[in-house]
Short mmCIF file of C-alpha atoms in Angstrom, two decimals:
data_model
loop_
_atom_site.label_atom_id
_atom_site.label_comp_id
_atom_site.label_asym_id
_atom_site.label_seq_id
_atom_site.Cartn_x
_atom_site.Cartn_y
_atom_site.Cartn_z
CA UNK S 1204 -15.15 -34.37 -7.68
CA UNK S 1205 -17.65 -32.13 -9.60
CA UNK S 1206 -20.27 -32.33 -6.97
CA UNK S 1207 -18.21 -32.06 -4.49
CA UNK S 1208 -17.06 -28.68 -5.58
CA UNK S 1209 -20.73 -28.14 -5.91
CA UNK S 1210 -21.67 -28.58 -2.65
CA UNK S 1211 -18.58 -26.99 -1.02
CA UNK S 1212 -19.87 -24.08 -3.09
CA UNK S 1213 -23.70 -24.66 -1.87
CA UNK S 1214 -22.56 -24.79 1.81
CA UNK S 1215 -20.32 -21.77 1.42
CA UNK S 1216 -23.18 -19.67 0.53
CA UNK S 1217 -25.50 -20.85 3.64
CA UNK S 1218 -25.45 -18.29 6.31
CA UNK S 1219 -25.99 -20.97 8.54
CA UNK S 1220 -22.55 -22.99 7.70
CA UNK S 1221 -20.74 -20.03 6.83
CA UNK S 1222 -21.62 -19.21 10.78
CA UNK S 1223 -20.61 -22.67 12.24
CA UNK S 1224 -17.66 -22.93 10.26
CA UNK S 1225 -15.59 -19.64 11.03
CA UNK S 1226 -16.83 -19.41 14.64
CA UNK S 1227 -14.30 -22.69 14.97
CA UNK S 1228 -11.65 -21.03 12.56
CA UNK S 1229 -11.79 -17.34 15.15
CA UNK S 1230 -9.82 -18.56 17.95
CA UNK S 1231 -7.23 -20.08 15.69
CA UNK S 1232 -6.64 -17.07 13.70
CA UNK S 1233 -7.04 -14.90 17.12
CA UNK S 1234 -4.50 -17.10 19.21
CA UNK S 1235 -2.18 -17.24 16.13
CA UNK S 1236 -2.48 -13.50 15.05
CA UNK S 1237 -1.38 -12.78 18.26
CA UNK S 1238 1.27 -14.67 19.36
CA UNK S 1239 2.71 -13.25 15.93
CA UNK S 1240 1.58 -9.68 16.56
CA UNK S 1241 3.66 -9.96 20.35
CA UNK S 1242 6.62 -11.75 18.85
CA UNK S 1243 7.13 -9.35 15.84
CA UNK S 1244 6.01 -6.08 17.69
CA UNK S 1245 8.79 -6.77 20.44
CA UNK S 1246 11.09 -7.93 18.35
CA UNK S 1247 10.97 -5.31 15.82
CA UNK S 1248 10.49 -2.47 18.11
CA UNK S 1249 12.83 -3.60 20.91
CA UNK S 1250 15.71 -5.80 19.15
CA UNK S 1251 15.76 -5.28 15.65
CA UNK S 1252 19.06 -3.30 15.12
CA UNK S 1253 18.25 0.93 13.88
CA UNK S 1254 18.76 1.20 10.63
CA UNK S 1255 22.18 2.71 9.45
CA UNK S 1256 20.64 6.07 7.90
CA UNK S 1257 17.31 6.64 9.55
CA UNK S 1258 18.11 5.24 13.07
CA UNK S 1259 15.12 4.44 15.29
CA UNK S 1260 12.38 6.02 13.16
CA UNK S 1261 12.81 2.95 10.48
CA UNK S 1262 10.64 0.72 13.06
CA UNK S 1263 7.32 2.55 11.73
CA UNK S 1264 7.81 -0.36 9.59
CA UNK S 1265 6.13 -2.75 10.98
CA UNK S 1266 3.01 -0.88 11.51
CA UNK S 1267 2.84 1.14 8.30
CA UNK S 1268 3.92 -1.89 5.78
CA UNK S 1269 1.65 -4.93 7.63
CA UNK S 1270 -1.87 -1.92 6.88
CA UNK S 1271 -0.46 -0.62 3.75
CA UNK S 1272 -0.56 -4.14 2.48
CA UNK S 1273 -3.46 -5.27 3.33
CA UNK S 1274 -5.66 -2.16 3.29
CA UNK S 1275 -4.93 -3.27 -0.06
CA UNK S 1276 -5.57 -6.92 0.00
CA UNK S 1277 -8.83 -6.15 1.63
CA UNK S 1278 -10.12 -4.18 -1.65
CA UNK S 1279 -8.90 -6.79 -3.67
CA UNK S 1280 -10.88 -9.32 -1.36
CA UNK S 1281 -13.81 -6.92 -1.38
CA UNK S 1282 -14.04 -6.58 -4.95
CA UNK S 1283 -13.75 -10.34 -6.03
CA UNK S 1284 -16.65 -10.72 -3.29
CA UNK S 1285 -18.47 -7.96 -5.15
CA UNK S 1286 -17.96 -9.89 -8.33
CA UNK S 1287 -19.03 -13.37 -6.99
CA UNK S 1288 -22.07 -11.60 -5.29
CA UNK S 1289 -22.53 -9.59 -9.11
CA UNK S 1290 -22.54 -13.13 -11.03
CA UNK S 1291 -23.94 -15.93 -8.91
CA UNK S 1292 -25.79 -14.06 -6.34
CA UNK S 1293 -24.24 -15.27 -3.41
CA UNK S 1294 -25.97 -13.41 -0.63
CA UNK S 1295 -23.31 -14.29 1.68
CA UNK S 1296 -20.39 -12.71 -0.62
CA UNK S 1297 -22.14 -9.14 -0.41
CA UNK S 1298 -22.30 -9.35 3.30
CA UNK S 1299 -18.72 -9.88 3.42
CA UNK S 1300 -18.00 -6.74 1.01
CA UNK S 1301 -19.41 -4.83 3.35
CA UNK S 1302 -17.84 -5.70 6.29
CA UNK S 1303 -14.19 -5.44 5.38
CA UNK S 1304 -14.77 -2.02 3.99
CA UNK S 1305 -15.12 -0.03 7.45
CA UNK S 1306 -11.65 -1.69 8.30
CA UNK S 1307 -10.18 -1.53 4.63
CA UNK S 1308 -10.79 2.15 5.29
CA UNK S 1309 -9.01 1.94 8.68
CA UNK S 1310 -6.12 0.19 7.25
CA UNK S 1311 -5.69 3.05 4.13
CA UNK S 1312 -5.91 5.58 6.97
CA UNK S 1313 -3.17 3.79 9.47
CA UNK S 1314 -0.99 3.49 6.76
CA UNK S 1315 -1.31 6.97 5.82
CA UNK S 1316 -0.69 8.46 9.10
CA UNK S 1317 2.14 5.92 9.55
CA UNK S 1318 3.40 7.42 6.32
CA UNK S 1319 3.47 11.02 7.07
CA UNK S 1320 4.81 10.57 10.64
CA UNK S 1321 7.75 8.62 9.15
CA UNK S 1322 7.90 11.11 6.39
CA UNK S 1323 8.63 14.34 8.47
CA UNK S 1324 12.03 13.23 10.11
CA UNK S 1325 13.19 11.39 6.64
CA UNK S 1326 12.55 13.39 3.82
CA UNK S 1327 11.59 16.44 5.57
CA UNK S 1328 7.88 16.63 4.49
CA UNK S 1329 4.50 15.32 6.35
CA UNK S 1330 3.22 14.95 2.63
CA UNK S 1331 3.94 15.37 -0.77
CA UNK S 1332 1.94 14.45 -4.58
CA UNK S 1333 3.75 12.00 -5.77
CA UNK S 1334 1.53 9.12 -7.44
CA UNK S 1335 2.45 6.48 -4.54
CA UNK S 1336 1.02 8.62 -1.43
CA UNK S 1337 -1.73 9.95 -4.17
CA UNK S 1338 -2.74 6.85 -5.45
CA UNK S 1339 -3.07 5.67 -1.89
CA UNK S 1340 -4.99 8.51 -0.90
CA UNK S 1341 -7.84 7.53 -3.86
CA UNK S 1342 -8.28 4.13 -2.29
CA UNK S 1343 -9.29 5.78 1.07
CA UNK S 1344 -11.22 7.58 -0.74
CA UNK S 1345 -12.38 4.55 -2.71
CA UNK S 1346 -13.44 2.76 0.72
CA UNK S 1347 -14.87 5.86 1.46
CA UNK S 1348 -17.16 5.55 -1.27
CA UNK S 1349 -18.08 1.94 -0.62
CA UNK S 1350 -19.28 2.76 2.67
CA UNK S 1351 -21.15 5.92 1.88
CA UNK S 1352 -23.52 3.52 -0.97
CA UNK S 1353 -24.33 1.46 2.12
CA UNK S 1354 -25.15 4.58 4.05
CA UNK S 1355 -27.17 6.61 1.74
CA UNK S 1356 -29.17 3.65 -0.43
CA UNK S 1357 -32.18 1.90 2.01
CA UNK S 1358 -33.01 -0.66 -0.41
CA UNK S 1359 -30.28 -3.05 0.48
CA UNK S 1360 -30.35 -4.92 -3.00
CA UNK S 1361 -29.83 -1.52 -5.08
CA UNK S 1362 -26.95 -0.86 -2.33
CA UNK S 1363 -25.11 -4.20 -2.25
CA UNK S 1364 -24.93 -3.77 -6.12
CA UNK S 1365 -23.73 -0.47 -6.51
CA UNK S 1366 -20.99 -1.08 -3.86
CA UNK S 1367 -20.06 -4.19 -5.71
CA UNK S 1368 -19.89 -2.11 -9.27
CA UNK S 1369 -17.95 0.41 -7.43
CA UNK S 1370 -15.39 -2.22 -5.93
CA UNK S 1371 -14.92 -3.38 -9.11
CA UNK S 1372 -14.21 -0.21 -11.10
CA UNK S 1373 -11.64 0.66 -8.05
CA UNK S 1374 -9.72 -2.60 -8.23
CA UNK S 1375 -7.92 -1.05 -11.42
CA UNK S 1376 -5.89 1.47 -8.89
CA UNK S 1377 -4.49 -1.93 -6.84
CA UNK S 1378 -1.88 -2.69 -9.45
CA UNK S 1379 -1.56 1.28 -9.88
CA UNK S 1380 -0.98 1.63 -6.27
CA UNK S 1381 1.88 -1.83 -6.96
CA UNK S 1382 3.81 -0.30 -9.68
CA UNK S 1383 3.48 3.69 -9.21
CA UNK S 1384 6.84 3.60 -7.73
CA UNK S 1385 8.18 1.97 -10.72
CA UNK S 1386 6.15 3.35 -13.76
CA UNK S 1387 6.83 7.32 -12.09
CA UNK S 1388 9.36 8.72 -10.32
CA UNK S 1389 8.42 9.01 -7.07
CA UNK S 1390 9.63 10.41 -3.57
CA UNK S 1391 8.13 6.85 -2.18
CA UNK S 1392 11.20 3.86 -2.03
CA UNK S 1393 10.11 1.24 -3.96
CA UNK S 1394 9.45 -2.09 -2.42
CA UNK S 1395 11.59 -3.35 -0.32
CA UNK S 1396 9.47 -6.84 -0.58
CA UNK S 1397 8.91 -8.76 -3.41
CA UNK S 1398 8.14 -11.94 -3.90
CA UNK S 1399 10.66 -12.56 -7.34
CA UNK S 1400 13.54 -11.04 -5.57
CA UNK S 1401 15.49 -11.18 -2.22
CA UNK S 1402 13.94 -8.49 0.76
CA UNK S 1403 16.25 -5.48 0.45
CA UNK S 1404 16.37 -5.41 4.17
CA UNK S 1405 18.86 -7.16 6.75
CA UNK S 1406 17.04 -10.34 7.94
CA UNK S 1407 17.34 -9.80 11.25
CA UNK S 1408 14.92 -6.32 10.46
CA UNK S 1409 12.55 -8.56 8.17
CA UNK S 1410 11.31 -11.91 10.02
CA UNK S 1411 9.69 -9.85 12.47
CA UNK S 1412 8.08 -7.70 9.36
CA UNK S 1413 7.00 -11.25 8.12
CA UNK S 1414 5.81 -11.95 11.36
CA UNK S 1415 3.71 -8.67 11.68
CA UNK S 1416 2.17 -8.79 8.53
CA UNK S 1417 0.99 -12.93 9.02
CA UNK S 1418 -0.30 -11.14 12.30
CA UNK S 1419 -2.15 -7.94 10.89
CA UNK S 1420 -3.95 -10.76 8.35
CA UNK S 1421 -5.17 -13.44 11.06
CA UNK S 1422 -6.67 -10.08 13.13
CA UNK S 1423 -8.46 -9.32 10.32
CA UNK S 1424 -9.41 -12.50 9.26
CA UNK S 1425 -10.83 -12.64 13.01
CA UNK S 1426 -12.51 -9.49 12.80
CA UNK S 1427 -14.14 -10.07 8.89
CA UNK S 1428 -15.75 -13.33 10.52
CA UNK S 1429 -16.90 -11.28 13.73
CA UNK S 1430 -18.24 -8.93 11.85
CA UNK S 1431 -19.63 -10.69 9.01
CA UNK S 1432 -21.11 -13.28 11.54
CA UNK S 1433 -22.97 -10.32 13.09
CA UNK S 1434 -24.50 -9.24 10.33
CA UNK S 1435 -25.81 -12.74 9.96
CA UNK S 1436 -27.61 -13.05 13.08
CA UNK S 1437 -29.21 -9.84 12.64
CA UNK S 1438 -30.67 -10.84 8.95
CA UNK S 1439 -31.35 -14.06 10.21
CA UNK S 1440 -32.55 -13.24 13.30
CA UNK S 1441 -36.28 -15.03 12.23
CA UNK S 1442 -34.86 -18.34 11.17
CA UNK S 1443 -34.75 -21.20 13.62
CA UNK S 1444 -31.17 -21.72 14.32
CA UNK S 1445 -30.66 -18.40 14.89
CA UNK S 1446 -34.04 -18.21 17.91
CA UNK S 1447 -32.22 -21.54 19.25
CA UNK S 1448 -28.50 -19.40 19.40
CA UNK S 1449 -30.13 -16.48 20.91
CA UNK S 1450 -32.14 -18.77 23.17
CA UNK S 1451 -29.63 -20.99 24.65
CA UNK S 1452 -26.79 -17.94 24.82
CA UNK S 1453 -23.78 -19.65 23.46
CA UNK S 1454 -21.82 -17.74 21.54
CA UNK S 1455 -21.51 -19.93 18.63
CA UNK X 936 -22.17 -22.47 -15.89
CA UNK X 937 -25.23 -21.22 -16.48
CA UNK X 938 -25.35 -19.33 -19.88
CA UNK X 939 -27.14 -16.32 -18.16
CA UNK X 940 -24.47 -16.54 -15.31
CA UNK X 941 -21.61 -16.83 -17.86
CA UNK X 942 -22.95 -13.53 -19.65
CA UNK X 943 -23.25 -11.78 -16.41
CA UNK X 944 -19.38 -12.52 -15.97
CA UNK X 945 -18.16 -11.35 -19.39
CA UNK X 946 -20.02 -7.81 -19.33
CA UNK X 947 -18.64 -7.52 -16.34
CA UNK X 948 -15.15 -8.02 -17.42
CA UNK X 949 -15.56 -6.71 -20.24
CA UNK X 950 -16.73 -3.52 -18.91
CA UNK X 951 -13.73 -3.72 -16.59
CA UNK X 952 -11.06 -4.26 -19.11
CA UNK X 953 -12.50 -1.28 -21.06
CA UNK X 954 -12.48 0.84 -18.12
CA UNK X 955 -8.70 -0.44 -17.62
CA UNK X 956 -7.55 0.76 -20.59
CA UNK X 957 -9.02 4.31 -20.51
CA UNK X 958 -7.38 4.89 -17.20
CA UNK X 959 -4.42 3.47 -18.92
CA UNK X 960 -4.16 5.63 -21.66
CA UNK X 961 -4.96 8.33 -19.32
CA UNK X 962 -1.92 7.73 -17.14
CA UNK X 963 0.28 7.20 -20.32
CA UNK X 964 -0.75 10.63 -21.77
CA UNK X 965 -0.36 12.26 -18.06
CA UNK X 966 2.70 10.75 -17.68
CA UNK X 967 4.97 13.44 -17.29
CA UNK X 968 2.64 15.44 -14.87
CA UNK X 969 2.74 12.27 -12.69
CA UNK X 970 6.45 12.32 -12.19
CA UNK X 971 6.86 14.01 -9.58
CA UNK X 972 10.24 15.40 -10.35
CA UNK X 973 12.54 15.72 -13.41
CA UNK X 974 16.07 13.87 -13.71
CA UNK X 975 19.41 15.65 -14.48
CA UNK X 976 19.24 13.44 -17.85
CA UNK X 977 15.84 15.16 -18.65
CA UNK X 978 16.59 18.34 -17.33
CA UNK X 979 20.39 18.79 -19.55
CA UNK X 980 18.10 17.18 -22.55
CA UNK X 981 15.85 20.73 -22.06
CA UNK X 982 13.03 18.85 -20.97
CA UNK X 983 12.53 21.00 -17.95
CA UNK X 984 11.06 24.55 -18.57
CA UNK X 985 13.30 27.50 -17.39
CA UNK X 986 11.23 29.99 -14.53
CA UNK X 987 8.69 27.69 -13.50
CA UNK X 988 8.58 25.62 -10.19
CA UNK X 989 9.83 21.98 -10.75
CA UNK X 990 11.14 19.34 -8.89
CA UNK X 991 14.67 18.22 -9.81
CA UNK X 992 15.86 14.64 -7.88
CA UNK X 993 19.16 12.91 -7.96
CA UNK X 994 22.12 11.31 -6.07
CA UNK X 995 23.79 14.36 -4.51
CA UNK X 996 27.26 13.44 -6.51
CA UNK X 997 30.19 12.80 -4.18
CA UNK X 998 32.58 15.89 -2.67
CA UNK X 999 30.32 18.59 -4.72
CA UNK X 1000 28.39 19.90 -1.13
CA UNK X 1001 30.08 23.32 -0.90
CA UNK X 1002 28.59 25.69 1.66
CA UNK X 1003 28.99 29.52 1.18
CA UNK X 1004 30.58 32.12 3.95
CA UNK X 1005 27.05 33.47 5.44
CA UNK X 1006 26.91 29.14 6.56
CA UNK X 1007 23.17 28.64 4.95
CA UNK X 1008 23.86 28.02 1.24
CA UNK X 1009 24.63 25.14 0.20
CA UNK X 1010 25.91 24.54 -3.52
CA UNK X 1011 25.54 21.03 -4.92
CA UNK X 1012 25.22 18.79 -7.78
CA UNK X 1013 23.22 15.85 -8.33
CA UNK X 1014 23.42 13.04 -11.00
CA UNK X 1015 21.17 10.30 -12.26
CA UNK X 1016 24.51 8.28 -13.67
CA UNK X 1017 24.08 10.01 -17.30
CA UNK X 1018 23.83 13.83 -16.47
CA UNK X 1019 24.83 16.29 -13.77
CA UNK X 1020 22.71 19.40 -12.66
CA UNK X 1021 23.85 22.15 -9.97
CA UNK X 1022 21.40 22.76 -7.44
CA UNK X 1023 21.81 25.58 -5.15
CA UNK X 1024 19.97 26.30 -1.61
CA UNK X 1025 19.37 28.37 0.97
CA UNK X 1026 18.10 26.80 4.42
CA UNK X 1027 17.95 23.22 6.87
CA UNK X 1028 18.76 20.14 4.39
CA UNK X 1029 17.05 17.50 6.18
CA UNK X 1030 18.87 14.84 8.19
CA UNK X 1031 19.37 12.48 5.32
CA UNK X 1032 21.11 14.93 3.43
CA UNK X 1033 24.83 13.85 2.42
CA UNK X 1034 26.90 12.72 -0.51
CA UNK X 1035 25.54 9.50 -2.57
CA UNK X 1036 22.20 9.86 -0.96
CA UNK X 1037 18.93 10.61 -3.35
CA UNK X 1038 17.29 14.20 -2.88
CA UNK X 1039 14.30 15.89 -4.60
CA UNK X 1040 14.23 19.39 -4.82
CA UNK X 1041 11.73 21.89 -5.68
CA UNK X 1042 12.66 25.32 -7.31
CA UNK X 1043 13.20 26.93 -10.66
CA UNK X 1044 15.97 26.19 -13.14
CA UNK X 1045 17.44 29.67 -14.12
CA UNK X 1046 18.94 30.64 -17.22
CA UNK X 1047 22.00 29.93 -16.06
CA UNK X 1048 21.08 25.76 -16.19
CA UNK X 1049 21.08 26.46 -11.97
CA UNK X 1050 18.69 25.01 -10.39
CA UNK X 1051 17.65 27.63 -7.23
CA UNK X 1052 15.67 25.42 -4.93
CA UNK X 1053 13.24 26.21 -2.18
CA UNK X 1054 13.08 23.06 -0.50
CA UNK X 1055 15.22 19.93 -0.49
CA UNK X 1056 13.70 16.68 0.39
CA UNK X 1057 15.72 13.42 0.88
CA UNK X 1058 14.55 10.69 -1.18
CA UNK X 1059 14.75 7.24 0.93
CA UNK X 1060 16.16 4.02 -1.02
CA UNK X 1061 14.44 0.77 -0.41
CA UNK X 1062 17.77 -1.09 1.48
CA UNK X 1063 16.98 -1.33 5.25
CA UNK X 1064 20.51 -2.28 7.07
CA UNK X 1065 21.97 -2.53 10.65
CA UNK X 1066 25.09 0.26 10.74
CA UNK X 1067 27.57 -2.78 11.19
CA UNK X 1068 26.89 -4.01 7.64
CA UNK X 1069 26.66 0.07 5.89
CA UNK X 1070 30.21 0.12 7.61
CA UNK X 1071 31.64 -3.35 5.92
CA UNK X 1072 29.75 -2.85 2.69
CA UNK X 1073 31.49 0.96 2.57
CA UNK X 1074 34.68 -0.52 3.43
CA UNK X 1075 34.19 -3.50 0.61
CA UNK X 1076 33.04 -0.53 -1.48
CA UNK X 1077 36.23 2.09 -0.93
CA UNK X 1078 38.57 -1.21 -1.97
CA UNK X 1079 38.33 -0.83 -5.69
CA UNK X 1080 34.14 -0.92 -6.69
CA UNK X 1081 34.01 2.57 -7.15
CA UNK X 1082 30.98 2.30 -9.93
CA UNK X 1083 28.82 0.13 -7.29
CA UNK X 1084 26.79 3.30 -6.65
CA UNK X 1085 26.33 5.88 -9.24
CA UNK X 1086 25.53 2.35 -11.32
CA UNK X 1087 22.74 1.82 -8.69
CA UNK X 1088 21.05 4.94 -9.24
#
């Protein structure tokens, strides 16, 4: 069992495997993603009944929600990565920080825009300070940061730590972020989905949510490994396996 | 696990449990300045200060909208279950506006214990539902629950 684990753990930090393995995983996740993306975007958007006080302009929903939620996911995701690169020097795990925070960042800023557009015809206001929308606004900025270290430090060892220690110190505004709605009052709802309690939403409204947000994770599973594979070739680009990739032109 | 490894870890935890509890203490001490408005409890308690922009937020109470002859103000009250506070306005409520449904408002609370706002927001709950089922759940409501709401609040 133990050395099992051990190799598992070996194999997980070889470029090469890591390569093989989620090249065969992509077109699951892709295909999967979405078929869930079409079924939930249609039926949400198209079928789902308006909601009794906000009509139409409810359906943001299953845009804003699916890249709120993971835009936070994907820091927590970055950060343990940070922390397994920090500890056991998994080469691997830093590569992998750094390629979800670009789309992290994309996520914050979809489901800020999302946000604000749905804002203006409900409450009345593109924006306001409350600590939901704030505390949302620092993990942009938080992403923002992470990508900026890559940017600005050449060595790539200094830069892969910083950007972990950063990732780390950040991960205390997730559960901030969680429970800002319910520690302060807030102009923000608070969640309508939780996994204790029954969704505070008409079910025929929240399957295709479930369906949207399964979706937004396989696409970014797919694009983490797309990315993340990239980034492999290019540091790898001496080794043998690589040449014989490049050489024969498949495209895994 | 290597020892070296293992001591790697618990700085690093370490360090990020201290860092966790400075940023809570900070929000605990900012906690008021983080709210971003005051309830009718706090507000009638004398929490609020008198002359100063604030936000005030409640459930607008039922059959207390009263608009004035010139058609633009609009007197109300709003309630967090325990308190009551008058809020008075000049201008477009937004489209959520009506009776039972949250608002925050920003204004000053005059001497009076009047709250003169500049700007009323609607404040959206977290219950998504078709019309059909607002309709039966008001009709199940107007049958005899009449605590069901100001109770939710």
């Amino acid at each position: 069992m133990w050395s099992a684990l051990k190799r598992l753990y070996h194999q997980l930090g070889s470029p090469k495997w890591f390569y093989e393995l989620t090249s065969r995983w992509s077109p699951w996740f892709l295909w999967i993603g979405s078929a869930l993306m079409l079924v939930g975007i249609v039926w949400g958007l198209a079928f789902a009944p308006a909601d009794y006080l906000q009509g139409n302009s409810f359906r943001i929903i299953y845009i804003h929600v699916p890249a709120a939620l993971l835009s936070q996911s994907a820091y927590v995701m970055m950060a343990v990565a940070g922390l397994v690169g920090l500890v056991w020097k998994m080469k691997i795990s830093f590569v992998v920080g750094k390629t979800i925070a670009p789309i992290g960042a994309g996520l914050a800023v979809m489901a800020l825009l999302t946000g604000a557009i749905w804002g203006k015809p409900t409450w009345g206001t593109w924006w306001v300070w409350d600590a939901r929308l704030t505390s949302m606004l620092i993990l942009l900025f938080l992403y923002m940061g992470v990508i900026a270290i890559y940017n600005a430090i050449e060595n790539e060892e200094m830069a892969n730590k910083a950007a972990a220690v950063l990732a780390l110190v950040g991960s205390i505004n997730i559960p901030i972020i969680k429970y800002s709605v319910e520690w302060w009052n807030t102009l923000h709802q608070p969640a309508t989905i939780t996994l204790t309690k029954k969704p505070t939403m008409a079910p025929e409204m929240f399957i295709p949510l479930v369906l949207t947000i399964i979706g937004f994770y396989c696409w970014f599973a797919v694009w983490v490994f797309a990315r993340t594979r990239n980034e492999i070739l290019w540091r790898e680009r001496r080794t043998k396996w690589v040449q014989r990739i490049l050489s024969t032109g498949a495209n895994h | 696990m290597h020892p070296q490894r293992k001591q790697k870890l618990f700085i690093i935890l370490f360090m990020l449990g201290g860092i966790a509890l400075a940023v809570t203490l900070m929000l605990v001490a900012l906690k008021e300045n983080i709210n971003l408005f005051y309830t009718p409890q706090q507000i009638a308690a004398g929490e609020a200060p008198v002359n100063r922009t604030i936000r005030a937020g409640g459930m607008v109470v039922e059959g207390s909208v009263s608009r004035a002859e010139d058609g633009l103000t609009v007197r109300f009250e709003v309630t967090d279950g325990k308190d009551i506070v008058a809020i008075e306005y000049e201008g477009i409520l937004p489209d959520l506006f009506r009776e039972g449904q949250g608002i925050v408002a920003l204004g000053q609370l005059n001497e009076k214990r009047v709250f003169i706002a500049s700007e009323v927001l609607a404040k959206h709950d977290e219950n998504y539902m078709p019309p059909e089922v607002a309709d039966a759940l008001e009709k199940a409501h107007s049958k005899g629950t009449e605590d069901v709401k100001s109770a939710r609040y």
